[in-house]
GROMACS .gro file of C-alpha atoms in nm:
model
  105
    1MET     CA    1  -1.016   0.052   2.517
    2SER     CA    2  -1.031   0.416   2.539
    3ALA     CA    3  -1.081   0.625   2.230
    4GLU     CA    4  -0.734   0.778   2.274
    5LYS     CA    5  -0.559   0.437   2.281
    6GLU     CA    6  -0.765   0.334   1.979
    7GLN     CA    7  -0.666   0.645   1.784
    8ASN     CA    8  -0.298   0.583   1.871
    9LEU     CA    9  -0.330   0.228   1.726
   10ASN     CA   10  -0.494   0.353   1.428
   11ASN     CA   11  -0.222   0.611   1.381
   12SER     CA   12   0.054   0.353   1.441
   13GLU     CA   13  -0.096   0.114   1.178
   14LYS     CA   14  -0.134   0.401   0.925
   15GLU     CA   15   0.225   0.506   0.976
   16ARG     CA   16   0.339   0.143   0.928
   17LEU     CA   17   0.139   0.112   0.610
   18ALA     CA   18   0.268   0.443   0.484
   19GLU     CA   19   0.633   0.331   0.545
   20LEU     CA   20   0.552   0.009   0.353
   21ALA     CA   21   0.421   0.221   0.069
   22ARG     CA   22   0.735   0.428   0.062
   23GLU     CA   23   0.955   0.119   0.047
   24LEU     CA   24   0.744  -0.031  -0.231
   25GLU     CA   25   0.756   0.293  -0.421
   26VAL     CA   26   1.137   0.292  -0.414
   27ILE     CA   27   1.139  -0.067  -0.536
   28HIS     CA   28   0.886   0.004  -0.798
   29VAL     CA   29   1.078   0.302  -0.931
   30GLN     CA   30   1.411   0.101  -0.945
   31LYS     CA   31   1.237  -0.187  -1.100
   32THR     CA   32   1.056  -0.002  -1.374
   33ASN     CA   33   1.297   0.273  -1.439
   34GLY     CA   34   1.038   0.524  -1.361
   35GLN     CA   35   0.775   0.374  -1.586
   36SER     CA   36   0.421   0.341  -1.462
   37ASP     CA   37   0.301   0.006  -1.318
   38VAL     CA   38  -0.067   0.051  -1.252
   39VAL     CA   39  -0.093  -0.259  -1.028
   40MET     CA   40   0.185  -0.145  -0.800
   41GLN     CA   41   0.052   0.204  -0.784
   42LYS     CA   42  -0.295   0.074  -0.695
   43LEU     CA   43  -0.150  -0.128  -0.407
   44ILE     CA   44   0.065   0.180  -0.294
   45LYS     CA   45  -0.247   0.402  -0.296
   46ARG     CA   46  -0.429   0.148  -0.077
   47LEU     CA   47  -0.133   0.144   0.177
   48ARG     CA   48  -0.120   0.522   0.179
   49ASP     CA   49  -0.492   0.532   0.249
   50GLY     CA   50  -0.415   0.321   0.558
   51ASP     CA   51  -0.639   0.034   0.443
   52ALA     CA   52  -0.457  -0.295   0.521
   53TYR     CA   53  -0.775  -0.494   0.452
   54SER     CA   54  -0.819  -0.349   0.101
   55ALA     CA   55  -0.453  -0.387   0.020
   56LYS     CA   56  -0.470  -0.767   0.116
   57ILE     CA   57  -0.787  -0.822  -0.088
   58PHE     CA   58  -0.620  -0.644  -0.373
   59LEU     CA   59  -0.309  -0.858  -0.344
   60SER     CA   60  -0.513  -1.174  -0.330
   61ASN     CA   61  -0.694  -1.082  -0.647
   62GLU     CA   62  -0.392  -0.956  -0.838
   63ALA     CA   63  -0.110  -1.184  -0.705
   64ASP     CA   64  -0.017  -1.309  -1.051
   65LYS     CA   65   0.068  -0.965  -1.168
   66PHE     CA   66   0.341  -0.914  -0.898
   67THR     CA   67   0.574  -1.186  -1.036
   68GLN     CA   68   0.822  -0.933  -1.158
   69TYR     CA   69   0.861  -0.817  -0.791
   70ARG     CA   70   0.918  -1.168  -0.637
   71GLU     CA   71   1.282  -1.097  -0.573
   72ASP     CA   72   1.237  -0.750  -0.398
   73ALA     CA   73   0.886  -0.645  -0.314
   74VAL     CA   74   0.718  -0.962  -0.236
   75PRO     CA   75   0.945  -1.044   0.062
   76VAL     CA   76   0.882  -0.685   0.202
   77ILE     CA   77   0.502  -0.738   0.152
   78ILE     CA   78   0.515  -1.075   0.335
   79GLU     CA   79   0.706  -0.940   0.621
   80LYS     CA   80   0.547  -0.599   0.674
   81LEU     CA   81   0.183  -0.639   0.562
   82TYR     CA   82   0.119  -1.006   0.659
   83GLY     CA   83   0.367  -1.028   0.949
   84GLY     CA   84   0.565  -1.316   0.803
   85SER     CA   85   0.426  -1.660   0.884
   86GLY     CA   86   0.077  -1.772   0.774
   87SER     CA   87   0.077  -1.539   0.483
   88PRO     CA   88  -0.095  -1.666   0.164
   89TRP     CA   89   0.203  -1.504  -0.008
   90PHE     CA   90   0.432  -1.791   0.110
   91THR     CA   91   0.233  -2.028  -0.106
   92LEU     CA   92   0.247  -1.791  -0.399
   93GLU     CA   93   0.612  -1.737  -0.356
   94ARG     CA   94   0.667  -2.111  -0.347
   95LYS     CA   95   0.470  -2.150  -0.676
   96MET     CA   96   0.675  -1.877  -0.845
   97ARG     CA   97   0.996  -2.052  -0.749
   98ILE     CA   98   0.873  -2.378  -0.897
   99VAL     CA   99   0.769  -2.223  -1.217
  100LYS     CA  100   1.099  -2.029  -1.243
  101SER     CA  101   1.300  -2.351  -1.188
  102GLU     CA  102   1.098  -2.553  -1.442
  103SER     CA  103   1.117  -2.286  -1.705
  104PRO     CA  104   1.356  -2.348  -1.991
  105LYS     CA  105   1.679  -2.144  -1.972
   0.00000   0.00000   0.00000
């Protein structure tokens, strides 16, 4: 692969991650009413830096801290960062639904 094609792929990936970061920031602001959520901000920073690998590692390590976003941000993350199927987030999402359905009302 030529250096130019590789650079175009890298730029395309960075643009995709930056777009995901923008989407998550909108969700974050709506969900927290402008209050700071350090965990989401750290994820957004990794995405803006164009580092999908680091973002995925961070999500693996901090998955339990994203439960408040399961209705809105988690589906976006699954689709756009992991590409849908095969994502470890599907297992997490299933567990969150089970816990939610078992919790007393």
